Amino acid sequence: GGFHIGNSGSDAMKKDEVEGGGGEEVILLDVRGMMCGGCVASVKKILEKQAEVVCANVNLSNETALVRVDLHSASTETLKTPLRSLGDRVRHIGEALAEVLSAGGFESTMREWGNTGQGKGAEAARAKREERLEKLRDSTGRLLVAWALAGVCMVGHLSHLVPNLPTWLHALCGVRAHATLSVFALLGP
């Protein structure tokens, strides 16, 4: 199961396929430290420079890189060992790609190969989801405070346009009110 693209549907392959290289596989990497499209392009460039990589798709929003590798072009000595299983070989390439990215300034780890719903990969995905939700909650709170401050300012300025409003609304346009709102905006959430 898992991310296998080749002809065999299982982790084990025939001995001659293992010795020959095994074909193509897909590796999913968690890539941290990307902030913009330029970072995505850098990660893609770093990955596609590697001999084993056929192509790489990098996603900024979920901080992942989906990398298709050709096991026939794998150049490391450990991959040429005839008795290594497909899973070991894919893990070895994935870990090597993660090391290359980490050395390039993008801390990376390989998700557990062949197991999409359990293990370290799933734990990392859940942790990232929780982190994104926490950032969303924080942003929502900041946005609500910004709208509340803007609302107070708008009500104060509307008091100049509408003549018969209570006099306490005119106080919202005073220097003290503006100074208080400014301090709250700068020091608050």
CSV table of C-alpha atoms in Angstrom, one decimal:
chain,number,residue,atom,x,y,z
A,1,GLY,CA,0.0,0.0,0.0
A,2,GLY,CA,1.0,3.6,0.6
A,3,PHE,CA,2.6,5.8,-2.0
A,4,HIS,CA,3.7,3.0,-4.4
A,5,ILE,CA,3.5,3.8,-8.1
A,6,GLY,CA,5.4,0.9,-9.6
A,7,ASN,CA,4.0,-2.4,-10.8
A,8,SER,CA,4.2,-4.2,-7.4
A,9,GLY,CA,1.5,-3.5,-4.8
A,10,SER,CA,3.4,-4.7,-1.8
A,11,ASP,CA,6.6,-3.7,0.0
A,12,ALA,CA,8.4,-6.8,-1.1
A,13,MET,CA,9.6,-7.2,-4.7
A,14,LYS,CA,11.0,-10.0,-6.7
A,15,LYS,CA,14.8,-10.4,-6.2
A,16,ASP,CA,15.6,-9.3,-9.8
A,17,GLU,CA,13.5,-6.1,-9.4
A,18,VAL,CA,15.3,-5.3,-6.1
A,19,GLU,CA,18.7,-5.8,-7.7
A,20,GLY,CA,17.7,-3.8,-10.8
A,21,GLY,CA,16.5,-0.8,-9.0
A,22,GLY,CA,12.7,-1.2,-8.6
A,23,GLY,CA,11.3,1.6,-10.8
A,24,GLU,CA,9.7,4.8,-9.5
A,25,GLU,CA,8.3,5.6,-6.1
A,26,VAL,CA,6.8,8.7,-4.4
A,27,ILE,CA,8.2,10.1,-1.2
A,28,LEU,CA,6.5,12.7,1.0
A,29,LEU,CA,8.7,15.1,2.9
A,30,ASP,CA,7.6,17.6,5.6
A,31,VAL,CA,9.5,20.8,4.9
A,32,ARG,CA,9.6,23.6,7.5
A,33,GLY,CA,10.9,27.1,7.1
A,34,MET,CA,9.2,28.0,3.8
A,35,MET,CA,7.7,31.5,3.9
A,36,CYS,CA,7.0,32.5,0.3
A,37,GLY,CA,6.9,31.4,-3.4
A,38,GLY,CA,10.7,31.9,-3.6
A,39,CYS,CA,11.2,29.4,-0.8
A,40,VAL,CA,9.0,26.9,-2.7
A,41,ALA,CA,11.1,27.4,-5.8
A,42,SER,CA,14.3,27.0,-3.9
A,43,VAL,CA,13.1,23.7,-2.3
A,44,LYS,CA,12.0,22.4,-5.7
A,45,LYS,CA,15.3,23.4,-7.3
A,46,ILE,CA,17.3,21.7,-4.5
A,47,LEU,CA,15.3,18.5,-4.8
A,48,GLU,CA,15.3,18.3,-8.6
A,49,LYS,CA,19.1,18.7,-8.7
A,50,GLN,CA,19.4,15.2,-7.0
A,51,ALA,CA,20.1,12.4,-9.4
A,52,GLU,CA,17.3,10.2,-8.0
A,53,VAL,CA,14.5,12.8,-8.3
A,54,VAL,CA,12.3,12.6,-11.4
A,55,CYS,CA,10.1,15.6,-10.3
A,56,ALA,CA,9.1,17.4,-7.1
A,57,ASN,CA,5.9,19.2,-6.2
A,58,VAL,CA,6.2,21.6,-3.2
A,59,ASN,CA,3.2,22.9,-1.3
A,60,LEU,CA,3.7,26.0,0.8
A,61,SER,CA,0.3,25.8,2.6
A,62,ASN,CA,0.8,22.4,4.1
A,63,GLU,CA,4.6,22.5,4.1
A,64,THR,CA,5.2,19.3,2.2
A,65,ALA,CA,7.1,18.2,-0.9
A,66,LEU,CA,5.9,15.2,-2.9
A,67,VAL,CA,8.9,13.8,-4.7
A,68,ARG,CA,8.9,11.2,-7.4
A,69,VAL,CA,12.2,9.2,-7.4
A,70,ASP,CA,13.7,6.8,-9.8
A,71,LEU,CA,15.2,3.8,-8.0
A,72,HIS,CA,17.1,2.8,-11.1
A,73,SER,CA,19.2,6.0,-10.9
A,74,ALA,CA,19.8,5.8,-7.2
A,75,SER,CA,23.6,6.3,-6.9
A,76,THR,CA,24.5,5.5,-3.3
A,77,GLU,CA,26.3,2.2,-2.5
A,78,THR,CA,23.7,1.1,0.1
A,79,LEU,CA,21.0,1.1,-2.5
A,80,LYS,CA,23.0,-1.4,-4.6
A,81,THR,CA,22.9,-4.0,-1.9
A,82,PRO,CA,20.8,-6.8,-3.5
A,83,LEU,CA,19.0,-7.9,-0.3
A,84,ARG,CA,17.5,-4.5,0.7
A,85,SER,CA,13.8,-4.3,0.7
A,86,LEU,CA,11.9,-1.7,-1.3
A,87,GLY,CA,10.8,0.0,1.9
A,88,ASP,CA,14.4,0.3,3.2
A,89,ARG,CA,15.6,1.7,-0.1
A,90,VAL,CA,12.8,4.3,-0.3
A,91,ARG,CA,13.3,5.3,3.3
A,92,HIS,CA,17.1,5.7,2.6
A,93,ILE,CA,16.5,8.0,-0.4
A,94,GLY,CA,13.8,10.0,1.5
A,95,GLU,CA,16.1,10.5,4.5
A,96,ALA,CA,18.9,11.6,2.2
A,97,LEU,CA,16.6,14.1,0.4
A,98,ALA,CA,15.5,15.4,3.8
A,99,GLU,CA,19.2,15.9,4.9
A,100,VAL,CA,19.9,17.8,1.6
A,101,LEU,CA,17.0,20.1,2.2
A,102,SER,CA,17.9,20.6,5.9
A,103,ALA,CA,21.5,21.5,4.8
A,104,GLY,CA,19.9,24.0,2.4
A,105,GLY,CA,18.1,25.8,5.2
A,106,PHE,CA,14.8,24.0,5.1
A,107,GLU,CA,14.4,21.6,8.1
A,108,SER,CA,12.9,18.5,6.6
A,109,THR,CA,11.8,15.0,7.6
A,110,MET,CA,10.5,12.1,5.6
A,111,ARG,CA,7.0,11.0,6.4
A,112,GLU,CA,6.6,7.3,7.2
A,113,TRP,CA,6.6,5.5,3.9
A,114,GLY,CA,3.7,3.3,3.0
A,115,ASN,CA,1.6,4.3,6.0
A,116,THR,CA,-0.6,7.4,5.5
A,117,GLY,CA,-2.8,7.3,8.7
A,118,GLN,CA,-0.5,6.1,11.4
A,119,GLY,CA,3.0,6.6,12.9
A,120,LYS,CA,5.3,9.6,12.9
A,121,GLY,CA,3.9,11.0,9.6
A,122,ALA,CA,0.4,11.2,10.9
A,123,GLU,CA,1.6,12.6,14.2
A,124,ALA,CA,3.5,15.3,12.4
A,125,ALA,CA,0.4,16.1,10.3
A,126,ARG,CA,-1.8,16.4,13.4
A,127,ALA,CA,0.8,18.6,15.1
A,128,LYS,CA,1.0,20.9,12.0
A,129,ARG,CA,-2.8,21.0,11.9
A,130,GLU,CA,-3.0,22.0,15.5
A,131,GLU,CA,-0.3,24.6,15.0
A,132,ARG,CA,-2.2,26.1,12.0
A,133,LEU,CA,-5.5,26.1,14.0
A,134,GLU,CA,-3.7,27.9,16.9
A,135,LYS,CA,-2.4,30.5,14.5
A,136,LEU,CA,-5.9,30.9,13.0
A,137,ARG,CA,-7.4,31.4,16.5
A,138,ASP,CA,-4.7,34.0,17.3
A,139,SER,CA,-5.3,35.8,14.0
A,140,THR,CA,-9.1,35.8,14.5
A,141,GLY,CA,-8.6,37.4,18.0
A,142,ARG,CA,-6.3,40.1,16.6
A,143,LEU,CA,-8.8,40.8,13.8
A,144,LEU,CA,-11.7,41.2,16.2
A,145,VAL,CA,-9.6,43.6,18.3
A,146,ALA,CA,-8.7,45.6,15.2
A,147,TRP,CA,-12.3,45.8,14.1
A,148,ALA,CA,-13.4,46.9,17.6
A,149,LEU,CA,-10.8,49.7,17.6
A,150,ALA,CA,-11.8,50.7,14.1
A,151,GLY,CA,-15.5,50.7,15.2
A,152,VAL,CA,-14.8,53.0,18.2
A,153,CYS,CA,-12.9,55.4,15.9
A,154,MET,CA,-15.7,55.3,13.3
A,155,VAL,CA,-18.4,56.1,15.9
A,156,GLY,CA,-16.4,59.0,17.1
A,157,HIS,CA,-15.9,60.4,13.6
A,158,LEU,CA,-19.6,59.9,12.8
A,159,SER,CA,-20.4,62.2,15.7
A,160,HIS,CA,-19.1,65.1,13.6
A,161,LEU,CA,-21.4,64.2,10.7
A,162,VAL,CA,-24.6,63.6,12.6
A,163,PRO,CA,-25.4,66.8,14.6
A,164,ASN,CA,-27.8,65.6,17.4
A,165,LEU,CA,-25.9,62.7,18.9
A,166,PRO,CA,-25.1,62.5,22.6
A,167,THR,CA,-22.1,64.6,23.7
A,168,TRP,CA,-20.2,61.6,25.2
A,169,LEU,CA,-19.8,60.4,21.6
A,170,HIS,CA,-17.8,63.6,20.8
A,171,ALA,CA,-15.3,62.5,23.5
A,172,LEU,CA,-14.3,59.6,21.3
A,173,CYS,CA,-12.6,62.2,19.0
A,174,GLY,CA,-10.6,63.8,21.8
A,175,VAL,CA,-6.9,63.6,22.2
A,176,ARG,CA,-7.3,61.4,25.4
A,177,ALA,CA,-9.5,58.9,23.6
A,178,HIS,CA,-7.1,58.7,20.6
A,179,ALA,CA,-4.1,58.3,22.9
A,180,THR,CA,-5.8,55.6,24.9
A,181,LEU,CA,-6.8,53.7,21.7
A,182,SER,CA,-3.2,54.1,20.3
A,183,VAL,CA,-1.6,52.7,23.5
A,184,PHE,CA,-4.1,49.8,23.6
A,185,ALA,CA,-3.4,49.0,19.9
A,186,LEU,CA,0.3,49.1,20.4
A,187,LEU,CA,0.5,47.2,23.7
A,188,GLY,CA,-2.5,45.0,23.4
A,189,PRO,CA,-3.0,41.8,21.5
